[in-house]
CSV table of C-alpha atoms (C1' of nucleotides) in Angstrom, one decimal:
chain,number,residue,atom,x,y,z
A,1,MET,CA,76.4,101.0,118.4
A,2,SER,CA,77.0,103.0,120.9
A,3,ARG,CA,80.0,104.4,118.8
A,4,SER,CA,77.2,105.7,115.9
A,5,ALA,CA,74.5,106.8,118.1
A,6,ALA,CA,77.8,109.1,119.4
A,7,ALA,CA,78.4,110.0,116.4
A,8,VAL,CA,74.5,110.9,115.4
A,9,SER,CA,74.3,112.5,118.9
A,10,ILE,CA,77.6,115.1,117.5
A,11,ASN,CA,76.3,115.4,114.2
A,12,ASN,CA,72.7,117.2,115.5
A,13,ILE,CA,74.1,119.3,117.9
A,14,PRO,CA,73.5,122.7,116.7
A,15,VAL,CA,77.2,123.6,116.6
A,16,SER,CA,77.4,124.8,120.2
A,17,HIS,CA,80.6,123.8,120.3
A,18,SER,CA,82.9,124.5,117.4
A,19,ALA,CA,86.0,122.5,118.4
A,20,ILE,CA,84.3,119.7,117.2
A,21,LEU,CA,84.3,120.4,113.8
A,22,SER,CA,87.3,121.4,114.3
A,23,ILE,CA,89.1,118.8,114.7
A,24,ARG,CA,86.4,117.2,112.2
A,25,ALA,CA,87.8,118.6,109.8
A,26,ARG,CA,91.2,118.8,110.6
A,27,ILE,CA,90.9,115.3,110.5
A,28,LEU,CA,90.1,114.8,106.9
A,29,GLU,CA,92.0,117.2,105.7
A,30,ALA,CA,95.1,114.9,106.9
A,31,ALA,CA,93.5,112.1,106.0
A,32,ALA,CA,93.0,113.2,102.4
A,33,GLU,CA,96.4,114.6,102.4
A,34,MET,CA,97.5,110.8,103.6
A,35,PHE,CA,95.2,108.6,101.5
A,36,ARG,CA,95.8,111.3,98.6
A,37,GLY,CA,99.7,110.2,98.8
A,38,GLN,CA,99.6,107.1,99.7
A,39,GLY,CA,96.3,105.5,99.0
A,40,TYR,CA,94.2,103.7,101.3
A,41,ASP,CA,97.1,101.9,102.5
A,42,VAL,CA,98.4,104.6,105.3
A,43,SER,CA,97.7,103.6,108.4
A,44,MET,CA,95.3,105.5,111.0
A,45,ASP,CA,98.5,106.2,113.2
A,46,SER,CA,99.7,108.4,110.8
A,47,ILE,CA,96.5,109.9,109.4
A,48,ALA,CA,96.4,110.8,113.5
A,49,ALA,CA,99.5,112.1,113.6
A,50,ALA,CA,99.4,114.0,110.8
A,51,ALA,CA,95.9,115.0,112.3
A,52,ASN,CA,97.7,115.9,115.9
A,53,VAL,CA,95.1,114.3,117.1
A,54,SER,CA,95.0,110.6,119.6
A,55,LYS,CA,94.0,108.0,117.4
A,56,GLN,CA,91.3,106.9,119.7
A,57,THR,CA,90.1,110.6,118.4
A,58,VAL,CA,89.6,109.4,115.2
A,59,TYR,CA,87.9,106.6,115.7
A,60,ASN,CA,85.8,108.2,117.9
A,61,GLN,CA,84.6,110.5,115.3
A,62,PHE,CA,84.5,108.1,112.4
A,63,GLY,CA,84.3,105.0,114.0
A,64,SER,CA,86.5,102.8,111.5
A,65,LYS,CA,88.9,103.4,108.7
A,66,GLU,CA,86.6,102.8,106.0
A,67,ASP,CA,84.0,105.1,107.3
A,68,LEU,CA,86.8,107.6,107.6
A,69,PHE,CA,87.5,107.3,104.0
A,70,LYS,CA,84.1,107.6,102.4
A,71,ALA,CA,83.6,110.6,104.6
A,72,MET,CA,86.6,112.3,103.3
A,73,VAL,CA,85.8,111.7,99.7
A,74,ALA,CA,81.9,112.5,100.4
A,75,ASP,CA,83.5,115.7,101.9
A,76,ARG,CA,85.7,116.4,99.3
A,77,ALA,CA,83.2,115.9,96.8
A,78,ALA,CA,81.0,118.9,98.0
A,79,ALA,CA,83.9,121.0,98.4
A,80,MET,CA,84.2,119.8,94.4
A,81,ARG,CA,81.1,121.2,93.1
A,82,ALA,CA,81.6,125.2,93.6
A,83,PRO,CA,84.7,125.4,90.8
A,84,LEU,CA,83.1,123.0,88.1
A,85,GLN,CA,79.8,125.4,87.6
A,86,VAL,CA,80.6,126.4,84.1
A,87,GLN,CA,79.7,129.8,84.3
A,88,VAL,CA,77.7,130.8,82.0
A,89,LEU,CA,78.4,133.9,80.4
A,90,ASP,CA,77.2,135.2,76.9
A,91,ARG,CA,80.5,135.4,74.8
A,92,HIS,CA,80.8,133.8,71.6
A,93,PRO,CA,81.3,129.9,72.4
A,94,ARG,CA,84.2,129.9,70.7
A,95,ASP,CA,85.8,131.8,73.7
A,96,MET,CA,83.6,129.8,76.2
A,97,LEU,CA,85.5,127.0,75.5
A,98,ALA,CA,88.2,128.5,75.8
A,99,GLU,CA,87.8,129.8,78.7
A,100,VAL,CA,86.9,126.4,80.1
A,101,ALA,CA,89.8,124.7,79.0
A,102,ARG,CA,91.3,127.3,80.3
A,103,GLN,CA,90.5,126.5,84.2
A,104,TYR,CA,90.8,123.0,83.4
A,105,TYR,CA,94.1,123.6,82.6
A,106,THR,CA,94.9,125.8,85.3
A,107,HIS,CA,93.1,124.3,88.7
A,108,GLY,CA,91.4,121.7,87.7
A,109,CYS,CA,94.5,119.0,86.3
A,110,THR,CA,97.4,120.0,88.7
A,111,ALA,CA,99.6,117.9,89.9
A,112,TYR,CA,97.8,117.9,93.5
A,113,GLU,CA,94.1,116.8,91.7
A,114,LEU,CA,95.3,114.1,89.5
A,115,SER,CA,97.1,112.3,92.6
A,116,TYR,CA,94.1,112.4,94.2
A,117,TYR,CA,92.4,111.3,91.2
A,118,ARG,CA,94.7,108.6,91.1
A,119,MET,CA,93.8,107.5,94.7
A,120,ILE,CA,90.5,107.1,94.0
A,121,ILE,CA,90.5,104.9,91.2
A,122,GLY,CA,92.8,102.6,92.7
A,123,ALA,CA,90.9,102.9,95.8
A,124,SER,CA,87.9,102.4,93.5
A,125,LEU,CA,88.6,98.4,93.0
A,126,GLN,CA,88.7,97.9,96.5
A,127,PHE,CA,84.9,100.4,97.1
A,128,PRO,CA,83.4,100.8,93.7
A,129,GLU,CA,80.6,103.3,95.3
A,130,ILE,CA,84.0,105.8,96.4
A,131,GLY,CA,84.3,105.4,92.1
A,132,GLU,CA,80.6,105.8,91.3
A,133,ALA,CA,80.4,108.3,93.7
A,134,TYR,CA,83.7,110.5,91.9
A,135,TYR,CA,82.6,110.0,88.6
A,136,GLU,CA,79.3,111.9,89.3
A,137,ALA,CA,80.7,114.4,90.8
A,138,GLY,CA,83.4,115.6,88.4
A,139,PRO,CA,83.2,114.2,85.6
A,140,LYS,CA,80.0,114.0,85.1
A,141,ALA,CA,78.5,117.3,86.7
A,142,MET,CA,81.0,119.3,84.5
A,143,LEU,CA,79.7,117.2,81.2
A,144,ASP,CA,76.1,117.9,82.1
A,145,ALA,CA,77.2,121.7,83.0
A,146,LEU,CA,78.6,121.5,79.4
A,147,THR,CA,75.6,119.4,77.6
A,148,GLN,CA,73.0,121.9,78.9
A,149,TRP,CA,75.4,124.6,77.5
A,150,ILE,CA,75.9,123.4,74.5
A,151,ALA,CA,71.9,122.7,74.3
A,152,ARG,CA,71.7,126.2,75.2
A,153,GLU,CA,73.7,127.9,72.5
A,154,GLU,CA,72.8,125.5,70.0
A,155,ARG,CA,68.9,126.7,70.6
A,156,VAL,CA,70.1,129.8,69.8
A,157,GLY,CA,72.0,129.0,67.0
A,158,ARG,CA,75.4,129.5,67.8
A,159,LEU,CA,75.9,125.7,67.7
A,160,ASP,CA,74.5,123.0,65.6
A,161,THR,CA,75.3,119.8,67.1
A,162,GLY,CA,72.9,117.4,65.2
A,163,GLY,CA,70.9,117.0,68.4
A,164,ASP,CA,73.4,115.4,70.7
A,165,PRO,CA,74.8,117.9,72.4
A,166,ALA,CA,76.0,115.5,75.4
A,167,PHE,CA,78.0,113.8,72.6
A,168,ALA,CA,79.6,116.9,71.2
A,169,ALA,CA,80.4,117.8,75.1
A,170,GLU,CA,82.0,114.7,75.6
A,171,HIS,CA,84.7,114.8,72.1
A,172,PHE,CA,85.6,118.3,74.1
A,173,LEU,CA,86.2,117.7,77.6
A,174,GLY,CA,88.6,114.5,75.6
A,175,LEU,CA,89.4,116.8,73.7
A,176,ILE,CA,90.8,118.9,76.6
A,177,THR,CA,91.7,116.3,79.0
A,178,ALA,CA,93.3,113.6,77.1
A,179,ARG,CA,96.9,113.5,77.2
A,180,ILE,CA,96.9,115.6,80.3
A,181,GLU,CA,95.1,112.3,82.4
A,182,SER,CA,96.8,109.5,80.3
A,183,ARG,CA,100.0,110.9,81.6
A,184,GLY,CA,99.1,112.7,84.6
A,185,LEU,CA,97.5,109.0,86.0
A,186,LEU,CA,100.2,107.3,85.7
A,187,GLY,CA,102.1,109.6,87.3
A,188,GLN,CA,104.3,111.3,84.2
A,189,ASP,CA,104.8,115.2,84.7
A,190,ILE,CA,102.4,117.3,83.2
A,191,GLU,CA,103.5,120.3,83.5
A,192,MET,CA,102.6,123.2,81.4
A,193,SER,CA,103.9,126.6,80.4
A,194,PRO,CA,101.1,129.2,80.4
A,195,ASN,CA,101.6,129.9,76.7
A,196,GLU,CA,101.4,125.9,76.0
A,197,ILE,CA,98.1,126.3,78.3
A,198,GLU,CA,96.8,128.9,76.2
A,199,ARG,CA,97.6,127.7,72.7
A,200,ARG,CA,96.3,124.6,74.2
A,201,SER,CA,93.1,126.3,75.2
A,202,ARG,CA,92.5,128.1,72.0
A,203,PHE,CA,92.9,125.0,69.5
A,204,CYS,CA,90.8,122.4,71.6
A,205,ALA,CA,87.6,126.0,71.2
A,206,GLU,CA,89.1,126.2,67.4
A,207,ILE,CA,88.8,122.4,66.3
A,208,PHE,CA,85.7,122.5,68.6
A,209,MET,CA,84.0,125.0,66.6
A,210,ARG,CA,85.2,123.2,63.0
A,211,ALA,CA,82.6,120.4,64.3
A,212,PHE,CA,80.1,121.7,65.4
A,213,GLY,CA,80.0,125.5,64.3
A,214,PRO,CA,76.5,126.8,63.0
A,215,GLU,CA,77.5,125.7,60.1
A,216,GLY,CA,77.9,122.2,61.3
A,217,LEU,CA,77.2,118.7,60.5
A,218,ASN,CA,76.1,118.9,57.0
A,219,ARG,CA,78.7,117.3,54.6
B,1,MET,CA,122.2,86.0,96.4
B,2,SER,CA,121.7,82.0,96.3
B,3,ARG,CA,118.0,83.4,94.8
B,4,SER,CA,118.9,85.5,92.3
B,5,ALA,CA,121.7,83.6,91.5
B,6,ALA,CA,119.7,80.6,90.8
B,7,ALA,CA,117.2,83.0,88.7
B,8,VAL,CA,119.7,84.1,86.6
B,9,SER,CA,121.0,80.3,85.8
B,10,ILE,CA,117.2,79.5,84.8
B,11,ASN,CA,117.2,82.0,83.1
B,12,ASN,CA,120.7,81.1,80.9
B,13,ILE,CA,119.3,77.8,80.4
B,14,PRO,CA,118.5,77.7,76.4
B,15,VAL,CA,114.8,76.3,77.1
B,16,SER,CA,116.2,73.2,78.2
B,17,HIS,CA,112.9,72.0,80.5
B,18,SER,CA,110.3,73.2,78.9
B,19,ALA,CA,108.5,72.7,82.7
B,20,ILE,CA,109.9,75.5,84.5
B,21,LEU,CA,109.1,78.0,81.3
B,22,SER,CA,105.6,77.3,81.6
B,23,ILE,CA,105.7,77.5,85.8
B,24,ARG,CA,106.6,80.7,85.4
B,25,ALA,CA,104.2,81.7,82.7
B,26,ARG,CA,101.6,79.9,84.7
B,27,ILE,CA,102.3,82.1,88.3
B,28,LEU,CA,102.5,85.0,85.3
B,29,GLU,CA,98.8,84.3,83.9
B,30,ALA,CA,97.5,83.9,87.2
B,31,ALA,CA,99.5,86.8,88.7
B,32,ALA,CA,98.4,88.7,86.1
B,33,GLU,CA,94.5,87.6,86.9
B,34,MET,CA,94.9,88.4,91.0
B,35,PHE,CA,97.1,91.4,90.8
B,36,ARG,CA,94.2,92.7,87.8
B,37,GLY,CA,91.1,91.8,90.3
B,38,GLN,CA,92.6,92.9,93.5
B,39,GLY,CA,95.0,95.2,93.4
B,40,TYR,CA,98.5,94.9,94.3
B,41,ASP,CA,97.2,93.9,97.9
B,42,VAL,CA,96.1,89.9,97.0
B,43,SER,CA,98.4,87.5,99.0
B,44,MET,CA,100.9,85.8,98.4
B,45,ASP,CA,99.1,82.2,99.3
B,46,SER,CA,96.3,83.4,97.0
B,47,ILE,CA,98.4,84.2,93.9
B,48,ALA,CA,99.7,80.5,94.6
B,49,ALA,CA,96.8,78.9,94.3
B,50,ALA,CA,95.6,80.4,91.7
B,51,ALA,CA,98.7,79.2,89.9
B,52,ASN,CA,98.3,76.4,91.4
B,53,VAL,CA,101.8,76.1,92.5
B,54,SER,CA,103.1,75.9,96.1
B,55,LYS,CA,104.0,78.9,97.7
B,56,GLN,CA,107.8,78.1,97.6
B,57,THR,CA,107.5,77.6,94.4
B,58,VAL,CA,106.5,81.4,93.9
B,59,TYR,CA,109.4,82.5,95.8
B,60,ASN,CA,111.8,80.7,94.1
B,61,GLN,CA,111.1,82.2,90.7
B,62,PHE,CA,110.7,85.1,91.8
B,63,GLY,CA,111.8,86.3,94.9
B,64,SER,CA,109.5,88.2,96.2
B,65,LYS,CA,106.6,90.0,95.8
B,66,GLU,CA,107.5,92.8,94.5
B,67,ASP,CA,109.8,91.4,92.0
B,68,LEU,CA,106.7,89.4,90.8
B,69,PHE,CA,104.7,91.8,90.3
B,70,LYS,CA,107.5,93.9,88.5
B,71,ALA,CA,107.8,91.0,86.2
B,72,MET,CA,104.6,90.5,85.2
B,73,VAL,CA,104.2,93.7,84.3
B,74,ALA,CA,107.4,93.6,82.2
B,75,ASP,CA,105.2,90.3,80.6
B,76,ARG,CA,102.5,92.1,79.9
B,77,ALA,CA,104.1,95.4,78.7
B,78,ALA,CA,105.9,93.1,75.7
B,79,ALA,CA,102.6,91.0,74.9
B,80,MET,CA,101.1,94.8,74.9
B,81,ARG,CA,103.3,96.1,71.4
B,82,ALA,CA,102.3,93.6,69.5
B,83,PRO,CA,98.4,94.4,68.9
B,84,LEU,CA,99.1,97.9,69.2
B,85,GLN,CA,101.1,98.9,65.9
B,86,VAL,CA,99.5,100.7,63.4
B,87,GLN,CA,99.1,99.1,60.0
B,88,VAL,CA,100.0,101.6,57.5
B,89,LEU,CA,97.7,100.7,54.8
B,90,ASP,CA,97.7,103.2,52.0
B,91,ARG,CA,94.2,104.4,52.7
B,92,HIS,CA,92.0,107.7,53.0
B,93,PRO,CA,93.0,109.0,56.1
B,94,ARG,CA,89.5,109.5,57.2
B,95,ASP,CA,89.0,105.6,57.1
B,96,MET,CA,92.4,104.8,58.5
B,97,LEU,CA,92.0,107.1,61.6
B,98,ALA,CA,88.2,105.1,61.5
B,99,GLU,CA,89.7,102.2,61.7
B,100,VAL,CA,92.3,102.9,64.2
B,101,ALA,CA,89.0,104.2,66.7
B,102,ARG,CA,87.9,100.3,65.9
B,103,GLN,CA,90.4,98.6,67.0
B,104,TYR,CA,90.4,100.5,70.1
B,105,TYR,CA,86.9,100.8,71.1
B,106,THR,CA,86.7,96.7,70.3
B,107,HIS,CA,90.0,95.7,71.6
B,108,GLY,CA,91.5,98.7,73.6
B,109,CYS,CA,89.1,99.7,75.4
B,110,THR,CA,87.0,96.1,77.4
B,111,ALA,CA,86.3,95.8,80.5
B,112,TYR,CA,89.2,93.8,80.7
B,113,GLU,CA,91.8,96.2,79.5
B,114,LEU,CA,90.8,99.0,81.9
B,115,SER,CA,90.6,97.1,85.0
B,116,TYR,CA,94.3,96.8,84.3
B,117,TYR,CA,94.7,99.9,83.8
B,118,ARG,CA,93.3,100.8,86.9
B,119,MET,CA,95.0,98.4,88.9
B,120,ILE,CA,98.5,99.9,87.1
B,121,ILE,CA,97.6,103.5,88.2
B,122,GLY,CA,96.7,102.4,91.7
B,123,ALA,CA,99.7,100.5,92.0
B,124,SER,CA,102.3,103.3,90.2
B,125,LEU,CA,101.1,105.8,93.5
B,126,GLN,CA,103.6,102.9,95.5
B,127,PHE,CA,106.1,101.9,92.1
B,128,PRO,CA,106.4,105.2,90.5
B,129,GLU,CA,108.6,103.0,87.9
B,130,ILE,CA,105.2,100.7,87.0
B,131,GLY,CA,103.3,103.7,85.9
B,132,GLU,CA,106.5,105.1,83.6
B,133,ALA,CA,106.6,101.3,81.7
B,134,TYR,CA,103.4,101.3,81.5
B,135,TYR,CA,102.8,104.5,79.9
B,136,GLU,CA,105.9,104.2,77.8
B,137,ALA,CA,104.1,100.3,76.0
B,138,GLY,CA,100.7,101.5,76.2
B,139,PRO,CA,99.4,105.3,75.5
B,140,LYS,CA,103.2,106.3,73.9
B,141,ALA,CA,103.6,103.8,71.8
B,142,MET,CA,100.1,104.2,70.6
B,143,LEU,CA,100.8,107.9,70.1
B,144,ASP,CA,104.1,107.6,68.9
B,145,ALA,CA,102.6,105.4,65.9
B,146,LEU,CA,100.2,107.7,65.5
B,147,THR,CA,102.5,110.3,64.9
B,148,GLN,CA,104.0,109.1,62.4
B,149,TRP,CA,101.6,107.7,60.3
B,150,ILE,CA,100.0,111.7,60.4
B,151,ALA,CA,103.4,112.6,59.8
B,152,ARG,CA,103.3,111.1,56.5
B,153,GLU,CA,100.3,111.6,55.6
B,154,GLU,CA,101.1,114.8,55.8
B,155,ARG,CA,104.2,115.0,53.7
B,156,VAL,CA,102.4,113.3,50.8
B,157,GLY,CA,99.4,116.4,51.6
B,158,ARG,CA,96.5,114.4,53.0
B,159,LEU,CA,96.8,115.9,56.1
B,160,ASP,CA,97.7,119.6,57.4
B,161,THR,CA,98.7,119.1,61.0
B,162,GLY,CA,100.9,123.0,61.4
B,163,GLY,CA,103.4,120.9,60.8
B,164,ASP,CA,102.9,119.6,64.3
B,165,PRO,CA,101.6,116.0,64.2
B,166,ALA,CA,102.4,115.4,67.8
B,167,PHE,CA,100.1,117.6,68.8
B,168,ALA,CA,97.5,116.7,66.2
B,169,ALA,CA,97.5,112.9,66.8
B,170,GLU,CA,97.9,113.6,71.2
B,171,HIS,CA,94.4,115.1,69.9
B,172,PHE,CA,93.0,112.1,67.7
B,173,LEU,CA,93.3,110.1,70.8
B,174,GLY,CA,91.8,112.3,73.3
B,175,LEU,CA,88.5,112.2,71.2
B,176,ILE,CA,89.4,108.4,70.9
B,177,THR,CA,89.7,107.9,74.3
B,178,ALA,CA,88.2,110.0,76.3
B,179,ARG,CA,85.1,109.2,78.2
B,180,ILE,CA,85.6,105.5,78.0
B,181,GLU,CA,88.8,106.3,80.3
B,182,SER,CA,87.1,108.9,82.3
B,183,ARG,CA,84.0,106.3,82.8
B,184,GLY,CA,86.0,102.8,82.9
B,185,LEU,CA,88.5,103.8,85.5
B,186,LEU,CA,85.5,104.5,87.8
B,187,GLY,CA,84.7,101.6,87.6
B,188,GLN,CA,81.4,102.9,85.1
B,189,ASP,CA,79.9,100.1,82.5
B,190,ILE,CA,81.6,101.5,79.2
B,191,GLU,CA,79.3,98.9,76.8
B,192,MET,CA,79.0,100.1,73.2
B,193,SER,CA,76.5,98.0,71.2
B,194,PRO,CA,78.4,97.5,67.4
B,195,ASN,CA,76.2,100.0,66.1
B,196,GLU,CA,77.8,103.0,68.6
B,197,ILE,CA,81.6,101.9,68.2
B,198,GLU,CA,80.9,102.3,64.2
B,199,ARG,CA,79.1,105.7,64.9
B,200,ARG,CA,81.6,107.1,67.8
B,201,SER,CA,84.3,105.7,65.1
B,202,ARG,CA,83.4,107.4,62.0
B,203,PHE,CA,82.8,110.9,63.8
B,204,CYS,CA,85.8,111.0,65.5
B,205,ALA,CA,87.1,110.0,62.1
B,206,GLU,CA,85.2,113.0,60.4
B,207,ILE,CA,86.2,115.8,63.3
B,208,PHE,CA,89.7,115.0,63.1
B,209,MET,CA,89.5,115.5,59.2
B,210,ARG,CA,88.0,119.1,59.8
B,211,ALA,CA,90.1,120.3,62.2
B,212,PHE,CA,93.1,119.0,60.2
B,213,GLY,CA,92.2,117.5,56.6
B,214,PRO,CA,94.6,119.4,53.9
B,215,GLU,CA,92.7,122.5,53.5
B,216,GLY,CA,93.1,122.8,57.2
B,217,LEU,CA,94.9,125.4,59.6
B,218,ASN,CA,94.5,128.3,57.0
B,219,ARG,CA,91.9,130.2,58.4
C,1,DG,C1',120.2,52.8,90.8
C,2,DG,C1',122.5,56.8,93.1
C,3,DG,C1',122.6,61.9,93.0
C,4,DT,C1',120.7,66.6,92.3
C,5,DC,C1',117.7,70.0,92.3
C,6,DT,C1',112.6,71.0,92.3
C,7,DT,C1',108.0,70.9,93.7
C,8,DT,C1',105.0,70.4,97.3
C,9,DA,C1',102.3,70.9,102.0
C,10,DG,C1',102.0,72.6,105.8
C,11,DA,C1',104.2,74.4,109.7
C,12,DC,C1',106.0,78.4,111.6
C,13,DT,C1',108.2,83.5,112.4
C,14,DC,C1',107.8,88.6,112.4
C,15,DT,C1',105.7,92.8,111.7
C,16,DA,C1',102.6,96.2,110.8
C,17,DG,C1',98.6,97.8,111.5
C,18,DA,C1',93.5,97.5,113.0
C,19,DG,C1',91.0,98.9,116.8
C,20,DT,C1',90.3,98.2,122.1
C,21,DC,C1',91.3,99.9,126.9
C,22,DC,C1',92.3,103.1,130.4
C,23,DA,C1',94.0,105.7,133.5
C,24,DT,C1',94.6,110.9,133.3
C,25,DT,C1',94.1,115.3,132.1
C,26,DC,C1',91.4,119.4,129.7
C,27,DG,C1',88.2,122.8,128.9
C,28,DA,C1',84.1,124.1,128.6
C,29,DT,C1',79.5,125.3,131.7
C,30,DT,C1',77.0,126.1,136.3
D,1,DA,C1',85.3,124.8,142.9
D,2,DA,C1',82.5,120.6,141.2
D,3,DT,C1',80.9,118.1,137.3
D,4,DC,C1',81.1,116.1,133.0
D,5,DG,C1',82.2,115.1,128.1
D,6,DA,C1',85.6,114.9,125.1
D,7,DA,C1',91.1,114.2,123.8
D,8,DT,C1',95.1,111.7,125.1
D,9,DG,C1',98.7,109.2,125.1
D,10,DG,C1',100.2,104.5,125.1
D,11,DA,C1',99.6,100.3,126.2
D,12,DC,C1',97.1,96.4,124.3
D,13,DT,C1',94.8,92.3,121.7
D,14,DC,C1',94.4,90.3,117.6
D,15,DT,C1',95.0,89.0,113.2
D,16,DA,C1',96.7,88.8,107.9
D,17,DG,C1',99.9,87.6,105.3
D,18,DA,C1',105.6,88.4,104.1
D,19,DG,C1',108.8,85.4,104.3
D,20,DT,C1',111.4,81.1,105.9
D,21,DC,C1',112.4,76.1,106.5
D,22,DT,C1',112.0,71.7,106.3
D,23,DA,C1',110.9,66.9,105.4
D,24,DA,C1',108.9,64.6,101.7
D,25,DA,C1',108.0,63.4,97.3
D,26,DG,C1',109.3,63.8,91.7
D,27,DA,C1',112.0,64.8,88.4
D,28,DC,C1',115.4,64.6,85.7
D,29,DC,C1',120.6,63.0,84.3
D,30,DC,C1',125.0,59.8,84.4
DNA sequence: GGGTCTTTAGACTCTAGAGTCCATTCGATT
DNA sequence: AATCGAATGGACTCTAGAGTCTAAAGACCC
């Protein structure tokens, strides 16, 4: 009670002390790092230590471990939306798709991102809402953006999905992510050389074009 | 010491008491069920209770929680190899591939299997060997079987992967699994109607054939 | 039937970690 | 300089759960 009241008043203060914000940010960052590496089981003591902050401060700011965890996930989900925007360039679909793949391989499936993903999957056993939130902010957002772009291209006659752009988008994401994820989520190495990235990106785009290119789907 | 010696002697006994085996099996089964549902954090007490066995017996048989967990995973990995064998039927590649997809959708990605997978991913943060073992017994085994089949078809001239059957196999698995896994691993619903399964299976096969059919790759 | 091994229930120990308390210090504001 | 809220650290409580121990009961072998 008194705890949540305190939290609210902090949030309502229009950023007069930036010190408070920086402390929250520091804790969130440390929490992300610790949770990511060791799962929900990390101790609050080690999170506090990693944030260079006393344990009491963590509790003052976030109330409980569960709340801290959820706040941290929400924070990261918000940060995630930015790079996911598929830039609406007016390039040939093949190039656009290769670029999406390239982006994913270079920024979306780093060992860092994957270990975070792994942790979320593990935690979603315990907190189903977390899994759902991550899905919405991550894969779903990506899928929606891609679906919209495909639909647009279809309207212009540069793609032909037979009227089911969502289905096509799913397939493209599947193409890009599959191997990487099944390996990476289980902790296997997923490093790729720039050459490999380039080859795969083009290849995915090429396969997609064969399936959904303008002359597609009319067998 | 005395503990591991006991375990060895039990394993060396050529199944004279089947009672002992059935007790181990019962514990393994209960452990699988509990770990699957709640992750590595379930208590040994609840596992013992679920197996209808005293806690001491669990410790007699498996020594420690970690050992029980690993024994359970090994047990399931062994059981897993059976259904994964891709039957080498001499059908048209398109039908064969659709059949593989169908098998996967009906048996390979049930909510049950996925929740087990989720648990493994979570636990692999803590026990990297577990992740590796699962990868070998699951995705990797599937991939290898498919790669071999594709290579064979390529030799006969019914497919053309440009000499990289492993790459093609990865893509096909990606095609099948993607959406399902990203949704299912995060706890989202993944039920599909038989119609939906049929549609997707054929579709995956079709897309694969467009990419790697005999006339493929020669742009 | 006696000897040996396992199982059982349940009490027990020990430790890690969540969350609390408090006396003190720090750092803005006035 | 005085004040007030926040942060500190470190001691503290309490609980859950891993693992052990024991006395009694079964089960099997000779």
